mmCIF file of C-alpha atoms in Angstrom:
data_model
loop_
_atom_site.group_PDB
_atom_site.id
_atom_site.type_symbol
_atom_site.label_atom_id
_atom_site.label_comp_id
_atom_site.label_asym_id
_atom_site.label_seq_id
_atom_site.Cartn_x
_atom_site.Cartn_y
_atom_site.Cartn_z
ATOM 1 C CA UNK A 1 -13.379 11.830 10.060
ATOM 2 C CA UNK A 2 -14.953 10.739 13.341
ATOM 3 C CA UNK A 3 -13.177 8.398 15.768
ATOM 4 C CA UNK A 4 -15.268 5.556 17.195
ATOM 5 C CA UNK A 5 -12.480 3.488 18.804
ATOM 6 C CA UNK A 6 -10.467 3.303 21.054
ATOM 7 C CA UNK A 7 -12.794 5.956 22.490
ATOM 8 C CA UNK A 8 -15.191 8.248 20.639
ATOM 9 C CA UNK A 9 -13.869 11.744 19.969
ATOM 10 C CA UNK A 10 -16.163 14.721 20.318
ATOM 11 C CA UNK A 11 -14.904 16.512 17.221
ATOM 12 C CA UNK A 12 -13.391 15.539 13.929
ATOM 13 C CA UNK A 13 -10.010 13.813 13.676
ATOM 14 C CA UNK A 14 -7.304 14.766 11.174
ATOM 15 C CA UNK A 15 -6.282 11.625 9.223
ATOM 16 C CA UNK A 16 -2.639 12.756 9.394
ATOM 17 C CA UNK A 17 -2.844 12.574 13.191
ATOM 18 C CA UNK A 18 -4.992 9.426 13.254
ATOM 19 C CA UNK A 19 -2.426 7.428 11.254
ATOM 20 C CA UNK A 20 0.688 9.229 12.467
ATOM 21 C CA UNK A 21 2.020 6.472 14.769
ATOM 22 C CA UNK A 22 3.830 4.556 12.069
ATOM 23 C CA UNK A 23 4.364 0.790 12.025
ATOM 24 C CA UNK A 24 7.293 -0.703 10.124
ATOM 25 C CA UNK A 25 5.107 -2.120 7.361
ATOM 26 C CA UNK A 26 1.525 -1.018 6.840
ATOM 27 C CA UNK A 27 -0.870 -2.633 4.363
ATOM 28 C CA UNK A 28 -3.547 -0.245 3.133
ATOM 29 C CA UNK A 29 -6.524 -1.495 1.104
ATOM 30 C CA UNK A 30 -10.148 -0.570 0.401
ATOM 31 C CA UNK A 31 -12.946 -3.075 -0.148
ATOM 32 C CA UNK A 32 -16.729 -3.280 -0.412
ATOM 33 C CA UNK A 33 -18.747 -4.518 2.551
ATOM 34 C CA UNK A 34 -18.851 -7.985 0.942
ATOM 35 C CA UNK A 35 -15.100 -8.191 0.387
ATOM 36 C CA UNK A 36 -14.426 -6.997 -3.154
ATOM 37 C CA UNK A 37 -11.377 -4.791 -3.782
ATOM 38 C CA UNK A 38 -12.551 -3.792 -7.273
ATOM 39 C CA UNK A 39 -15.627 -1.841 -8.301
ATOM 40 C CA UNK A 40 -18.015 -2.583 -11.185
ATOM 41 C CA UNK A 41 -15.397 -1.281 -13.651
ATOM 42 C CA UNK A 42 -12.671 -3.518 -12.233
ATOM 43 C CA UNK A 43 -10.770 -0.767 -10.378
ATOM 44 C CA UNK A 44 -10.391 0.300 -6.752
ATOM 45 C CA UNK A 45 -10.812 4.029 -7.449
ATOM 46 C CA UNK A 46 -14.584 4.222 -7.125
ATOM 47 C CA UNK A 47 -15.040 2.129 -3.986
ATOM 48 C CA UNK A 48 -14.438 4.552 -1.132
ATOM 49 C CA UNK A 49 -15.006 7.926 -2.745
ATOM 50 C CA UNK A 50 -13.488 11.150 -1.451
ATOM 51 C CA UNK A 51 -13.152 9.937 2.151
ATOM 52 C CA UNK A 52 -11.055 6.936 1.129
ATOM 53 C CA UNK A 53 -8.945 9.111 -1.169
ATOM 54 C CA UNK A 54 -8.111 11.482 1.696
ATOM 55 C CA UNK A 55 -6.810 8.599 3.796
ATOM 56 C CA UNK A 56 -5.034 7.118 0.756
ATOM 57 C CA UNK A 57 -3.130 10.397 0.250
ATOM 58 C CA UNK A 58 -2.355 10.615 3.960
ATOM 59 C CA UNK A 59 -0.902 7.108 4.177
ATOM 60 C CA UNK A 60 1.305 7.890 1.183
ATOM 61 C CA UNK A 61 2.486 11.143 2.740
ATOM 62 C CA UNK A 62 3.417 9.374 5.979
ATOM 63 C CA UNK A 63 5.258 6.444 4.356
ATOM 64 C CA UNK A 64 8.966 6.228 3.676
ATOM 65 C CA UNK A 65 8.335 4.149 0.533
ATOM 66 C CA UNK A 66 5.232 2.753 -1.196
ATOM 67 C CA UNK A 67 5.310 -0.907 -2.249
ATOM 68 C CA UNK A 68 3.114 -2.213 -5.094
ATOM 69 C CA UNK A 69 2.834 -5.401 -7.109
ATOM 70 C CA UNK A 70 3.558 -5.786 -10.815
ATOM 71 C CA UNK A 71 -0.119 -6.417 -11.629
ATOM 72 C CA UNK A 72 -1.029 -2.979 -10.305
ATOM 73 C CA UNK A 73 1.651 -1.392 -12.487
ATOM 74 C CA UNK A 74 0.512 -3.282 -15.607
ATOM 75 C CA UNK A 75 -2.903 -1.602 -15.441
ATOM 76 C CA UNK A 76 -1.151 1.596 -16.510
ATOM 77 C CA UNK A 77 -3.171 3.582 -13.967
ATOM 78 C CA UNK A 78 -0.426 3.963 -11.357
ATOM 79 C CA UNK A 79 1.559 7.148 -11.815
ATOM 80 C CA UNK A 80 4.515 8.504 -9.846
ATOM 81 C CA UNK A 81 3.809 9.417 -6.241
ATOM 82 C CA UNK A 82 2.896 13.081 -5.839
ATOM 83 C CA UNK A 83 2.131 15.181 -2.774
ATOM 84 C CA UNK A 84 -0.464 17.926 -2.543
ATOM 85 C CA UNK A 85 1.034 21.162 -1.289
ATOM 86 C CA UNK A 86 -0.618 20.839 2.121
ATOM 87 C CA UNK A 87 0.769 17.348 2.709
ATOM 88 C CA UNK A 88 4.164 18.267 1.276
ATOM 89 C CA UNK A 89 4.404 21.072 3.844
ATOM 90 C CA UNK A 90 3.635 18.639 6.667
ATOM 91 C CA UNK A 91 5.873 15.843 5.407
ATOM 92 C CA UNK A 92 8.786 17.937 4.179
ATOM 93 C CA UNK A 93 10.884 16.940 1.198
ATOM 94 C CA UNK A 94 9.923 15.006 -1.940
ATOM 95 C CA UNK A 95 7.246 12.268 -2.115
ATOM 96 C CA UNK A 96 8.061 8.716 -1.145
ATOM 97 C CA UNK A 97 9.339 6.483 -3.955
ATOM 98 C CA UNK A 98 7.193 3.757 -5.470
ATOM 99 C CA UNK A 99 8.734 0.296 -5.034
ATOM 100 C CA UNK A 100 7.571 -2.179 -7.692
ATOM 101 C CA UNK A 101 7.829 -5.889 -6.828
ATOM 102 C CA UNK A 102 8.081 -8.076 -9.926
ATOM 103 C CA UNK A 103 9.562 -11.540 -10.370
ATOM 104 C CA UNK A 104 9.670 -11.393 -14.180
ATOM 105 C CA UNK A 105 10.152 -7.643 -14.840
ATOM 106 C CA UNK A 106 7.610 -7.951 -17.649
ATOM 107 C CA UNK A 107 6.782 -4.246 -17.363
ATOM 108 C CA UNK A 108 6.295 -1.264 -19.655
ATOM 109 C CA UNK A 109 9.348 0.859 -18.929
ATOM 110 C CA UNK A 110 7.911 3.824 -20.872
ATOM 111 C CA UNK A 111 5.215 4.433 -18.240
ATOM 112 C CA UNK A 112 5.443 7.770 -16.361
ATOM 113 C CA UNK A 113 6.008 5.736 -13.187
ATOM 114 C CA UNK A 114 9.473 4.888 -14.519
ATOM 115 C CA UNK A 115 10.244 8.008 -16.570
ATOM 116 C CA UNK A 116 8.708 10.984 -14.719
ATOM 117 C CA UNK A 117 8.939 10.190 -11.009
ATOM 118 C CA UNK A 118 10.130 13.085 -8.833
ATOM 119 C CA UNK A 119 11.590 10.458 -6.508
ATOM 120 C CA UNK A 120 12.963 7.649 -8.724
ATOM 121 C CA UNK A 121 11.003 4.410 -8.737
ATOM 122 C CA UNK A 122 12.703 1.359 -7.215
ATOM 123 C CA UNK A 123 12.346 -2.170 -8.606
ATOM 124 C CA UNK A 124 12.449 -5.289 -6.415
ATOM 125 C CA UNK A 125 13.035 -8.485 -8.368
ATOM 126 C CA UNK A 126 15.047 -11.703 -8.528
ATOM 127 C CA UNK A 127 18.764 -11.991 -9.208
ATOM 128 C CA UNK A 128 18.017 -13.830 -12.454
ATOM 129 C CA UNK A 129 15.813 -10.989 -13.765
ATOM 130 C CA UNK A 130 17.607 -7.971 -12.315
ATOM 131 C CA UNK A 131 19.723 -7.284 -15.385
ATOM 132 C CA UNK A 132 16.590 -6.615 -17.470
ATOM 133 C CA UNK A 133 15.752 -3.411 -15.608
ATOM 134 C CA UNK A 134 16.691 -0.059 -17.218
ATOM 135 C CA UNK A 135 20.008 1.272 -16.019
ATOM 136 C CA UNK A 136 18.595 4.492 -14.544
ATOM 137 C CA UNK A 137 16.472 2.616 -11.981
ATOM 138 C CA UNK A 138 17.640 1.383 -8.605
ATOM 139 C CA UNK A 139 17.219 -2.397 -8.466
ATOM 140 C CA UNK A 140 16.957 -4.561 -5.351
ATOM 141 C CA UNK A 141 17.572 -8.159 -6.484
ATOM 142 C CA UNK A 142 16.918 -10.754 -3.785
ATOM 143 C CA UNK A 143 16.155 -14.433 -4.395
ATOM 144 C CA UNK A 144 17.160 -16.487 -7.409
ATOM 145 C CA UNK A 145 13.892 -17.396 -9.163
ATOM 146 C CA UNK A 146 11.353 -16.027 -6.644
ATOM 147 C CA UNK A 147 11.610 -12.693 -4.857
ATOM 148 C CA UNK A 148 12.917 -13.124 -1.326
ATOM 149 C CA UNK A 149 10.585 -10.623 0.341
ATOM 150 C CA UNK A 150 12.165 -10.637 3.832
ATOM 151 C CA UNK A 151 15.593 -9.977 2.316
ATOM 152 C CA UNK A 152 14.222 -7.259 0.007
ATOM 153 C CA UNK A 153 12.437 -5.494 2.876
ATOM 154 C CA UNK A 154 15.649 -5.658 4.901
ATOM 155 C CA UNK A 155 17.563 -3.951 2.054
ATOM 156 C CA UNK A 156 14.894 -1.247 1.716
ATOM 157 C CA UNK A 157 15.173 -0.495 5.414
ATOM 158 C CA UNK A 158 18.813 -1.022 6.296
ATOM 159 C CA UNK A 159 20.591 -0.122 3.054
ATOM 160 C CA UNK A 160 18.249 2.449 1.506
ATOM 161 C CA UNK A 161 16.895 3.929 4.738
ATOM 162 C CA UNK A 162 13.150 3.439 4.147
ATOM 163 C CA UNK A 163 12.159 2.439 7.662
ATOM 164 C CA UNK A 164 8.371 2.786 7.294
ATOM 165 C CA UNK A 165 6.821 1.003 4.315
ATOM 166 C CA UNK A 166 3.281 1.177 2.928
ATOM 167 C CA UNK A 167 2.011 -1.659 0.729
ATOM 168 C CA UNK A 168 -0.949 -0.820 -1.522
ATOM 169 C CA UNK A 169 -1.317 -4.355 -2.921
ATOM 170 C CA UNK A 170 -2.524 -5.949 -5.057
ATOM 171 C CA UNK A 171 -3.883 -9.102 -3.453
ATOM 172 C CA UNK A 172 -0.987 -11.373 -4.516
ATOM 173 C CA UNK A 173 1.668 -9.154 -2.982
ATOM 174 C CA UNK A 174 -0.434 -8.432 0.108
ATOM 175 C CA UNK A 175 -0.924 -12.158 0.678
ATOM 176 C CA UNK A 176 2.781 -12.895 0.202
ATOM 177 C CA UNK A 177 3.790 -10.202 2.701
ATOM 178 C CA UNK A 178 1.330 -11.523 5.299
ATOM 179 C CA UNK A 179 2.541 -15.090 4.756
ATOM 180 C CA UNK A 180 6.103 -13.912 5.315
ATOM 181 C CA UNK A 181 5.018 -12.240 8.616
ATOM 182 C CA UNK A 182 6.207 -8.846 7.357
ATOM 183 C CA UNK A 183 2.967 -6.869 7.855
ATOM 184 C CA UNK A 184 2.552 -5.050 11.169
ATOM 185 C CA UNK A 185 -0.712 -3.231 10.470
ATOM 186 C CA UNK A 186 -3.664 -3.657 8.109
ATOM 187 C CA UNK A 187 -5.510 -0.426 7.325
ATOM 188 C CA UNK A 188 -8.779 -1.687 5.903
ATOM 189 C CA UNK A 189 -11.270 0.825 4.518
ATOM 190 C CA UNK A 190 -14.768 -0.645 4.100
ATOM 191 C CA UNK A 191 -16.949 1.125 1.555
ATOM 192 C CA UNK A 192 -20.728 1.218 2.216
ATOM 193 C CA UNK A 193 -21.690 -0.915 -0.780
ATOM 194 C CA UNK A 194 -22.377 -4.526 -1.778
ATOM 195 C CA UNK A 195 -21.086 -5.673 -5.150
ATOM 196 C CA UNK A 196 -21.573 -9.454 -5.226
ATOM 197 C CA UNK A 197 -20.645 -11.663 -8.161
ATOM 198 C CA UNK A 198 -17.621 -13.844 -8.775
ATOM 199 C CA UNK A 199 -15.971 -11.414 -11.195
ATOM 200 C CA UNK A 200 -14.667 -9.116 -8.467
ATOM 201 C CA UNK A 201 -11.169 -9.460 -6.999
ATOM 202 C CA UNK A 202 -11.041 -10.344 -3.333
ATOM 203 C CA UNK A 203 -8.914 -8.729 -0.621
ATOM 204 C CA UNK A 204 -6.367 -11.555 -0.368
ATOM 205 C CA UNK A 205 -5.600 -14.702 -2.297
ATOM 206 C CA UNK A 206 -4.895 -17.895 -0.323
ATOM 207 C CA UNK A 207 -3.520 -17.965 3.200
ATOM 208 C CA UNK A 208 -2.075 -21.153 4.647
ATOM 209 C CA UNK A 209 -3.235 -20.436 8.191
ATOM 210 C CA UNK A 210 -5.466 -18.166 10.229
ATOM 211 C CA UNK A 211 -3.965 -14.740 10.929
ATOM 212 C CA UNK A 212 -5.251 -13.177 14.182
ATOM 213 C CA UNK A 213 -5.956 -9.434 14.128
ATOM 214 C CA UNK A 214 -6.298 -6.950 16.962
ATOM 215 C CA UNK A 215 -8.520 -3.910 16.210
ATOM 216 C CA UNK A 216 -6.516 -0.814 17.187
ATOM 217 C CA UNK A 217 -8.736 2.031 15.931
ATOM 218 C CA UNK A 218 -11.993 2.656 14.079
ATOM 219 C CA UNK A 219 -13.031 5.797 12.212
ATOM 220 C CA UNK A 220 -16.051 6.820 10.141
ATOM 221 C CA UNK A 221 -16.163 9.347 7.317
ATOM 222 C CA UNK A 222 -18.845 9.724 4.612
ATOM 223 C CA UNK A 223 -20.130 6.219 5.330
ATOM 224 C CA UNK A 224 -16.703 4.575 4.952
ATOM 225 C CA UNK A 225 -15.403 2.604 7.947
ATOM 226 C CA UNK A 226 -11.651 2.933 8.487
ATOM 227 C CA UNK A 227 -10.254 0.084 10.588
ATOM 228 C CA UNK A 228 -6.692 -0.247 11.802
ATOM 229 C CA UNK A 229 -5.800 -3.833 12.655
ATOM 230 C CA UNK A 230 -2.547 -4.887 14.279
ATOM 231 C CA UNK A 231 -1.270 -8.292 13.203
ATOM 232 C CA UNK A 232 -0.220 -10.494 16.084
ATOM 233 C CA UNK A 233 3.334 -11.781 16.026
#
C-alpha cells in the first residue's frame, strides 16, 4: 500500500507497520464511495477486494480482542478468528478472541464461532440474559436490560486483560460505541465503487450529535482508500 498522508512515502508501506500504533478501541469498516457497507449481495466481503482483506487481517492480528454485534453473528458467515502463519509469527501466540455483543442472546450456539474457536469466544450481554449462554463460554454481563457498553469494555480491559479492542461492527454496535464515546479511531476503507439504492446498509445508524474527526493517515492500495480518523474527545 502507498502512503499519501501524513507525508507521501516513496516506497510501499507494510499494513502491519502502518496500523501498528494501537489505540484503545479501533473501529474498522469498509464502505462504497457512496456510503454503503454491503455489496449487491448484501455482504461486506466483496466491497474492498484483496487490498481491504489484507488490512482486515492485519487489524485482527494487531488487536487484543475483536468485538462484533449479534446481527453479524446471525448471518452465519463469521467464523472463529484465525491467523495466517506470517501474521501469527509477527503477533506471537493464538489469535485474538471474538467478543459477541448481544442483549437477547438469541444466537445459534452450534456455530463454529462458539464450538471451534482456538481462542474461546466471549459473550457480552445483560445480567438478565447472561444465564442463557452455554456454560463453556466466558460471559461478561453488564447492565440489566440493555448492555452497559462502558462497563463491559472496562471488564474486557481491566479484568480480562484485552487492552486494545477492534470493533468490526455492524452499524448498530458501531453507532452505540461512538455514542458512548468509547471509539478512539475509525479505520474507514473506501472501495472504488458506487452502489446506490435504498436497500444497502449504511455505515452508521442514527447519531444524536455531530462527531468531529481528525484525519491521521491516508493510504491507497488497488484503488481502495484507507483512512485513519481519530475521534476527538
